[in-house]
Amino acid sequence: MELNENARIDTSQVDDRRGSGGGGGLGGIPIPIGGGRGGIVGIIVAVLVALVGGGFGLNAAFDGDGSGQGDNTSLEQQCSADDALKQLDCRNTLYVNSIQAYWRTALPETFGEQYQPSKTVFFSQGVNTACGQADSGVGPFYCPADDLVYIDLTFYNLLADQLGAKGEFAQPYVLAHEYGHHVQDLLGTEAQMRRQQQRDPANANALSVKLELQADCYAGAWARNATGTADEQGQKIFKSISEQDIQQAIDTAEKIGDDAIQQRSGRPVNPDEFTHGTSEQRRQWFTKGYETGDPKQCDTFGGGA
Ligand SMILES: [Zn+2]
């Protein structure tokens, strides 16, 4: 993968709350992620259970609106410097720019809906959101109640060191998956799925798997079209994306499959506990999105999953 050093990194699409102390408080009732209205939709919730030991770090009693703004000044300076692409946070900002540029065109084209931008919040350790308080242990997530993507960028270290997903392209894959949840939110898919879960609690996990696999498929559709995305001046964001990059995304998707995570944690593999899909399913749906490049093909609810 080669990023275009001439592309302008639009830091207004992120909200840098690292070190702002927005969170980290303890207490309250931990609620299962994805359970209930406005729940957090994470990429890798099971990892937390496996590696951190179960604390979801969410406080159901939190009553803030999560609208606290960070200070982007230093990020903005850093990302307009010559060596910006060497910085993890600037690269991730550019990935966000590319993903949103894609959906700005693709959402009206494929679903006839206007795309509404969603910022990504960079946080460290803990953060207050409209979905409750979260700590880094939950991994990156999307909160439908405030329409924001949240990530502690040190998550990538965990992905590389603990799960062996080391490739750089794991990063845009993770972000594209979370923006997939934003798209589901805009299309009403997420709300519909929550209602179905309430009507049919016995199938709650199976429904969650469908939602997650669709987000993987949307990530694949972005990956296919990413080299066509540009900044506001029309400068391409990616010079190239290689087969090896795509393989890194697939590899990451496989590493965070529910069965892989359960195996890693030494637990017996239990399909009833799957919430995100198996390695094989995650690989399949990312690949389907990538090969077709068409989000319409991501109909995991249509029986395909
Ligand atoms: Zn997810």
Tab-separated table of C-alpha atoms and ligand atoms in Angstrom:
chain	number	residue	atom	x	y	z
A	1	MET	CA	0.000	0.000	0.000
A	2	GLU	CA	1.252	3.400	-0.857
A	3	LEU	CA	-0.404	6.541	0.416
A	4	ASN	CA	-0.191	9.732	-1.615
A	5	GLU	CA	2.050	12.200	0.223
A	6	ASN	CA	0.277	15.033	-1.603
A	7	ALA	CA	-3.137	14.163	-0.235
A	8	ARG	CA	-4.359	16.616	2.368
A	9	ILE	CA	-5.072	14.978	5.696
A	10	ASP	CA	-8.406	16.314	6.906
A	11	THR	CA	-8.150	16.268	10.689
A	12	SER	CA	-11.621	17.796	11.060
A	13	GLN	CA	-12.947	14.263	10.555
A	14	VAL	CA	-11.408	13.132	13.810
A	15	ASP	CA	-11.805	14.358	17.343
A	16	ASP	CA	-8.584	13.966	19.268
A	17	ARG	CA	-9.482	13.337	22.886
A	18	ARG	CA	-6.279	11.602	23.870
A	19	GLY	CA	-5.023	12.826	27.151
A	20	SER	CA	-8.105	14.945	27.723
A	21	GLY	CA	-9.107	12.770	30.647
A	22	GLY	CA	-12.476	12.058	29.154
A	23	GLY	CA	-13.277	8.941	31.030
A	24	GLY	CA	-11.438	6.332	32.960
A	25	GLY	CA	-13.881	6.506	35.817
A	26	LEU	CA	-15.025	3.283	37.300
A	27	GLY	CA	-18.173	1.884	38.745
A	28	GLY	CA	-21.631	1.408	37.437
A	29	ILE	CA	-23.200	-1.634	35.959
A	30	PRO	CA	-21.306	-3.280	33.141
A	31	ILE	CA	-23.670	-4.130	30.316
A	32	PRO	CA	-22.943	-6.583	27.544
A	33	ILE	CA	-21.874	-4.806	24.415
A	34	GLY	CA	-24.464	-4.893	21.713
A	35	GLY	CA	-27.172	-5.677	24.197
A	36	GLY	CA	-29.934	-3.162	24.107
A	37	ARG	CA	-30.716	0.047	22.358
A	38	GLY	CA	-27.809	2.244	21.507
A	39	GLY	CA	-25.333	-0.408	22.540
A	40	ILE	CA	-21.773	-0.213	21.410
A	41	VAL	CA	-20.932	-2.168	18.312
A	42	GLY	CA	-17.355	-3.301	18.577
A	43	ILE	CA	-15.133	-5.160	16.192
A	44	ILE	CA	-13.560	-7.505	18.570
A	45	VAL	CA	-15.480	-7.668	21.751
A	46	ALA	CA	-14.618	-11.294	22.263
A	47	VAL	CA	-10.935	-10.455	22.492
A	48	LEU	CA	-11.629	-8.500	25.549
A	49	VAL	CA	-13.334	-11.391	27.177
A	50	ALA	CA	-10.448	-13.600	26.216
A	51	LEU	CA	-7.565	-11.316	27.031
A	52	VAL	CA	-8.806	-8.853	29.554
A	53	GLY	CA	-11.101	-11.103	31.459
A	54	GLY	CA	-14.625	-10.004	30.836
A	55	GLY	CA	-14.951	-6.416	32.005
A	56	PHE	CA	-16.683	-4.540	29.246
A	57	GLY	CA	-15.928	-1.250	30.899
A	58	LEU	CA	-19.312	0.109	30.006
A	59	ASN	CA	-21.346	2.045	32.424
A	60	ALA	CA	-25.044	1.779	31.710
A	61	ALA	CA	-25.765	4.470	34.239
A	62	PHE	CA	-23.686	7.074	32.424
A	63	ASP	CA	-25.950	9.954	31.587
A	64	GLY	CA	-23.763	12.289	29.589
A	65	ASP	CA	-24.280	12.900	25.910
A	66	GLY	CA	-20.693	12.088	24.999
A	67	SER	CA	-20.307	15.293	23.059
A	68	GLY	CA	-17.120	16.440	24.761
A	69	GLN	CA	-14.724	17.868	22.196
A	70	GLY	CA	-11.032	17.226	22.175
A	71	ASP	CA	-8.317	19.582	21.062
A	72	ASN	CA	-7.187	18.896	17.519
A	73	THR	CA	-4.553	21.640	17.348
A	74	SER	CA	-1.503	19.464	17.727
A	75	LEU	CA	-2.880	16.742	15.485
A	76	GLU	CA	-3.565	19.325	12.811
A	77	GLN	CA	-0.011	20.658	12.998
A	78	GLN	CA	1.478	17.207	13.007
A	79	CYS	CA	-0.588	16.052	10.034
A	80	SER	CA	0.322	19.035	7.880
A	81	ALA	CA	4.055	18.426	8.378
A	82	ASP	CA	6.187	16.788	5.701
A	83	ASP	CA	6.578	13.520	7.522
A	84	ALA	CA	2.895	13.238	8.412
A	85	LEU	CA	2.492	9.836	6.827
A	86	LYS	CA	5.084	8.447	9.200
A	87	GLN	CA	2.699	9.179	12.074
A	88	LEU	CA	0.199	6.520	13.033
A	89	ASP	CA	-2.507	9.027	13.942
A	90	CYS	CA	-2.134	10.982	10.705
A	91	ARG	CA	-2.281	7.805	8.628
A	92	ASN	CA	-5.391	6.718	10.490
A	93	THR	CA	-6.963	10.120	9.881
A	94	LEU	CA	-6.273	9.679	6.187
A	95	TYR	CA	-7.862	6.221	6.251
A	96	VAL	CA	-10.956	7.789	7.801
A	97	ASN	CA	-10.915	10.421	5.040
A	98	SER	CA	-10.784	7.708	2.384
A	99	ILE	CA	-13.542	5.597	3.934
A	100	GLN	CA	-15.882	8.568	4.218
A	101	ALA	CA	-15.034	9.788	0.722
A	102	TYR	CA	-16.037	6.358	-0.527
A	103	TRP	CA	-19.392	6.328	1.248
A	104	ARG	CA	-20.179	9.899	0.269
A	105	THR	CA	-20.435	8.583	-3.284
A	106	ALA	CA	-21.358	4.956	-2.709
A	107	LEU	CA	-24.261	5.424	-0.315
A	108	PRO	CA	-26.367	7.564	-2.684
A	109	GLU	CA	-25.318	5.410	-5.633
A	110	THR	CA	-26.143	2.056	-4.124
A	111	PHE	CA	-28.854	2.786	-1.570
A	112	GLY	CA	-30.178	6.180	-2.642
A	113	GLU	CA	-29.347	7.685	0.755
A	114	GLN	CA	-27.301	10.758	1.579
A	115	TYR	CA	-24.180	9.999	3.550
A	116	GLN	CA	-23.867	11.801	6.885
A	117	PRO	CA	-20.246	12.135	8.022
A	118	SER	CA	-19.210	10.617	11.330
A	119	LYS	CA	-16.095	11.601	13.215
A	120	THR	CA	-13.628	9.180	14.680
A	121	VAL	CA	-12.688	9.884	18.269
A	122	PHE	CA	-9.100	9.086	19.216
A	123	PHE	CA	-9.011	8.371	22.905
A	124	SER	CA	-6.640	6.883	25.404
A	125	GLN	CA	-7.639	4.542	28.188
A	126	GLY	CA	-11.220	5.650	28.712
A	127	VAL	CA	-13.868	7.749	27.054
A	128	ASN	CA	-17.384	8.979	27.717
A	129	THR	CA	-19.823	8.263	24.931
A	130	ALA	CA	-23.564	8.560	24.477
A	131	CYS	CA	-23.570	4.747	24.716
A	132	GLY	CA	-21.922	4.834	28.102
A	133	GLN	CA	-18.410	4.938	29.352
A	134	ALA	CA	-15.925	2.692	27.622
A	135	ASP	CA	-12.334	1.807	28.235
A	136	SER	CA	-9.709	0.764	25.739
A	137	GLY	CA	-10.252	-2.881	26.532
A	138	VAL	CA	-13.415	-2.943	24.446
A	139	GLY	CA	-11.445	-2.302	21.276
A	140	PRO	CA	-12.617	0.087	18.571
A	141	PHE	CA	-16.373	0.560	18.405
A	142	TYR	CA	-19.194	2.558	16.910
A	143	CYS	CA	-21.806	4.233	19.081
A	144	PRO	CA	-25.150	4.631	17.258
A	145	ALA	CA	-26.413	7.088	19.882
A	146	ASP	CA	-23.823	9.751	19.028
A	147	ASP	CA	-22.869	8.503	15.545
A	148	LEU	CA	-19.193	8.368	16.377
A	149	VAL	CA	-16.428	5.835	15.849
A	150	TYR	CA	-14.118	5.400	18.832
A	151	ILE	CA	-10.605	4.023	18.819
A	152	ASP	CA	-7.641	3.903	21.118
A	153	LEU	CA	-4.868	3.563	18.560
A	154	THR	CA	-2.849	1.351	20.891
A	155	PHE	CA	-5.403	-1.316	19.965
A	156	TYR	CA	-3.259	-2.024	16.917
A	157	ASN	CA	-0.450	-3.161	19.213
A	158	LEU	CA	-2.785	-5.681	20.787
A	159	LEU	CA	-3.867	-6.806	17.350
A	160	ALA	CA	-0.263	-7.290	16.283
A	161	ASP	CA	1.267	-8.620	19.492
A	162	GLN	CA	-1.520	-10.708	20.963
A	163	LEU	CA	-3.336	-11.820	17.848
A	164	GLY	CA	-0.537	-11.770	15.296
A	165	ALA	CA	-2.344	-9.457	12.871
A	166	LYS	CA	0.653	-7.299	12.107
A	167	GLY	CA	0.062	-5.816	8.682
A	168	GLU	CA	-0.547	-2.089	8.273
A	169	PHE	CA	-3.688	-2.766	6.272
A	170	ALA	CA	-5.296	-4.211	9.395
A	171	GLN	CA	-5.777	-0.582	10.410
A	172	PRO	CA	-7.941	0.695	7.554
A	173	TYR	CA	-9.819	-2.617	7.693
A	174	VAL	CA	-10.704	-2.028	11.352
A	175	LEU	CA	-11.817	1.545	10.638
A	176	ALA	CA	-13.765	0.534	7.538
A	177	HIS	CA	-15.553	-2.127	9.606
A	178	GLU	CA	-16.601	0.506	12.171
A	179	TYR	CA	-17.790	2.872	9.435
A	180	GLY	CA	-19.733	-0.094	8.112
A	181	HIS	CA	-21.687	0.092	11.374
A	182	HIS	CA	-22.235	3.801	10.783
A	183	VAL	CA	-23.671	2.999	7.371
A	184	GLN	CA	-25.925	0.369	8.971
A	185	ASP	CA	-27.045	3.037	11.391
A	186	LEU	CA	-27.820	5.479	8.553
A	187	LEU	CA	-29.738	2.814	6.653
A	188	GLY	CA	-31.713	1.744	9.696
A	189	THR	CA	-30.276	-1.788	9.557
A	190	GLU	CA	-28.846	-1.521	13.027
A	191	ALA	CA	-32.106	-0.358	14.649
A	192	GLN	CA	-34.038	-3.030	12.810
A	193	MET	CA	-31.629	-5.689	14.035
A	194	ARG	CA	-31.997	-4.485	17.656
A	195	ARG	CA	-35.791	-4.731	17.391
A	196	GLN	CA	-35.477	-8.244	15.989
A	197	GLN	CA	-33.189	-9.156	18.875
A	198	GLN	CA	-35.790	-7.974	21.341
A	199	ARG	CA	-38.543	-9.938	19.669
A	200	ASP	CA	-36.381	-13.025	19.373
A	201	PRO	CA	-33.814	-13.057	22.189
A	202	ALA	CA	-32.880	-16.670	21.519
A	203	ASN	CA	-31.479	-15.513	18.183
A	204	ALA	CA	-29.802	-12.374	19.487
A	205	ASN	CA	-26.282	-13.659	18.893
A	206	ALA	CA	-27.057	-14.999	15.443
A	207	LEU	CA	-28.492	-11.600	14.484
A	208	SER	CA	-25.419	-9.878	15.852
A	209	VAL	CA	-23.250	-12.113	13.660
A	210	LYS	CA	-25.199	-10.985	10.580
A	211	LEU	CA	-24.686	-7.348	11.474
A	212	GLU	CA	-20.963	-7.876	12.035
A	213	LEU	CA	-20.438	-9.826	8.841
A	214	GLN	CA	-22.200	-7.119	6.890
A	215	ALA	CA	-19.794	-4.561	8.372
A	216	ASP	CA	-16.908	-6.774	7.193
A	217	CYS	CA	-18.444	-6.942	3.738
A	218	TYR	CA	-18.822	-3.147	3.642
A	219	ALA	CA	-15.159	-2.896	4.624
A	220	GLY	CA	-14.327	-5.118	1.663
A	221	ALA	CA	-16.370	-2.925	-0.682
A	222	TRP	CA	-14.427	0.106	0.521
A	223	ALA	CA	-11.088	-1.725	0.065
A	224	ARG	CA	-12.016	-2.487	-3.539
A	225	ASN	CA	-12.801	1.156	-4.250
A	226	ALA	CA	-10.236	2.826	-1.982
A	227	THR	CA	-7.763	3.689	-4.733
A	228	GLY	CA	-10.544	5.748	-6.320
A	229	THR	CA	-10.978	7.942	-3.235
A	230	ALA	CA	-9.595	11.451	-3.093
A	231	ASP	CA	-9.210	14.406	-0.726
A	232	GLU	CA	-11.253	17.581	-1.136
A	233	GLN	CA	-8.874	18.928	-3.762
A	234	GLY	CA	-9.233	15.772	-5.789
A	235	GLN	CA	-5.822	14.354	-4.840
A	236	LYS	CA	-5.903	10.588	-4.650
A	237	ILE	CA	-5.476	9.246	-1.144
A	238	PHE	CA	-3.912	5.912	-2.102
A	239	LYS	CA	-1.350	5.529	-4.831
A	240	SER	CA	-1.768	1.797	-4.713
A	241	ILE	CA	-3.171	-1.101	-2.736
A	242	SER	CA	-1.627	-4.498	-3.326
A	243	GLU	CA	-2.921	-8.039	-3.096
A	244	GLN	CA	-0.707	-8.369	-0.057
A	245	ASP	CA	-2.596	-5.536	1.659
A	246	ILE	CA	-5.911	-7.232	0.975
A	247	GLN	CA	-4.437	-10.428	2.326
A	248	GLN	CA	-3.534	-8.565	5.532
A	249	ALA	CA	-7.137	-7.441	5.936
A	250	ILE	CA	-8.365	-10.995	5.376
A	251	ASP	CA	-5.768	-12.296	7.785
A	252	THR	CA	-6.968	-9.835	10.423
A	253	ALA	CA	-10.605	-10.779	9.830
A	254	GLU	CA	-9.660	-14.424	10.355
A	255	LYS	CA	-7.644	-13.721	13.483
A	256	ILE	CA	-10.621	-12.043	15.138
A	257	GLY	CA	-13.164	-14.709	14.215
A	258	ASP	CA	-15.136	-15.902	17.227
A	259	ASP	CA	-13.840	-19.452	16.945
A	260	ALA	CA	-10.237	-18.280	16.662
A	261	ILE	CA	-10.623	-16.062	19.707
A	262	GLN	CA	-12.224	-18.826	21.745
A	263	GLN	CA	-9.500	-21.251	20.774
A	264	ARG	CA	-6.839	-18.739	21.669
A	265	SER	CA	-8.308	-18.237	25.080
A	266	GLY	CA	-8.239	-21.976	25.665
A	267	ARG	CA	-11.990	-22.265	25.859
A	268	PRO	CA	-13.986	-24.848	23.944
A	269	VAL	CA	-15.422	-23.458	20.741
A	270	ASN	CA	-19.093	-22.732	21.363
A	271	PRO	CA	-21.101	-21.520	18.357
A	272	ASP	CA	-23.941	-20.333	20.621
A	273	GLU	CA	-21.614	-17.661	21.955
A	274	PHE	CA	-20.583	-16.345	18.553
A	275	THR	CA	-21.435	-12.680	18.112
A	276	HIS	CA	-19.151	-11.627	15.242
A	277	GLY	CA	-18.850	-14.707	13.063
A	278	THR	CA	-16.250	-17.393	12.553
A	279	SER	CA	-12.894	-16.792	10.911
A	280	GLU	CA	-14.219	-18.449	7.788
A	281	GLN	CA	-17.365	-16.298	7.708
A	282	ARG	CA	-15.443	-13.099	8.316
A	283	ARG	CA	-12.988	-13.971	5.542
A	284	GLN	CA	-15.864	-14.872	3.213
A	285	TRP	CA	-17.840	-11.691	3.719
A	286	PHE	CA	-14.890	-9.333	3.553
A	287	THR	CA	-13.890	-11.104	0.350
A	288	LYS	CA	-17.399	-10.852	-1.064
A	289	GLY	CA	-17.383	-7.105	-0.504
A	290	TYR	CA	-13.934	-6.835	-1.993
A	291	GLU	CA	-14.568	-8.973	-5.042
A	292	THR	CA	-17.875	-7.390	-5.965
A	293	GLY	CA	-17.005	-3.882	-4.786
A	294	ASP	CA	-20.745	-3.539	-4.327
A	295	PRO	CA	-22.287	-2.940	-0.885
A	296	LYS	CA	-25.608	-4.247	-2.216
A	297	GLN	CA	-24.043	-7.714	-2.286
A	298	CYS	CA	-23.561	-7.529	1.482
A	299	ASP	CA	-26.972	-8.893	2.298
A	300	THR	CA	-26.009	-11.056	5.255
A	301	PHE	CA	-29.602	-10.816	6.537
A	302	GLY	CA	-30.953	-12.329	3.360
A	303	GLY	CA	-29.999	-15.815	4.431
A	304	GLY	CA	-26.541	-15.800	2.926
A	305	ALA	CA	-24.758	-15.783	6.252
B	1	ZN	ZN	-18.415	-4.668	14.487
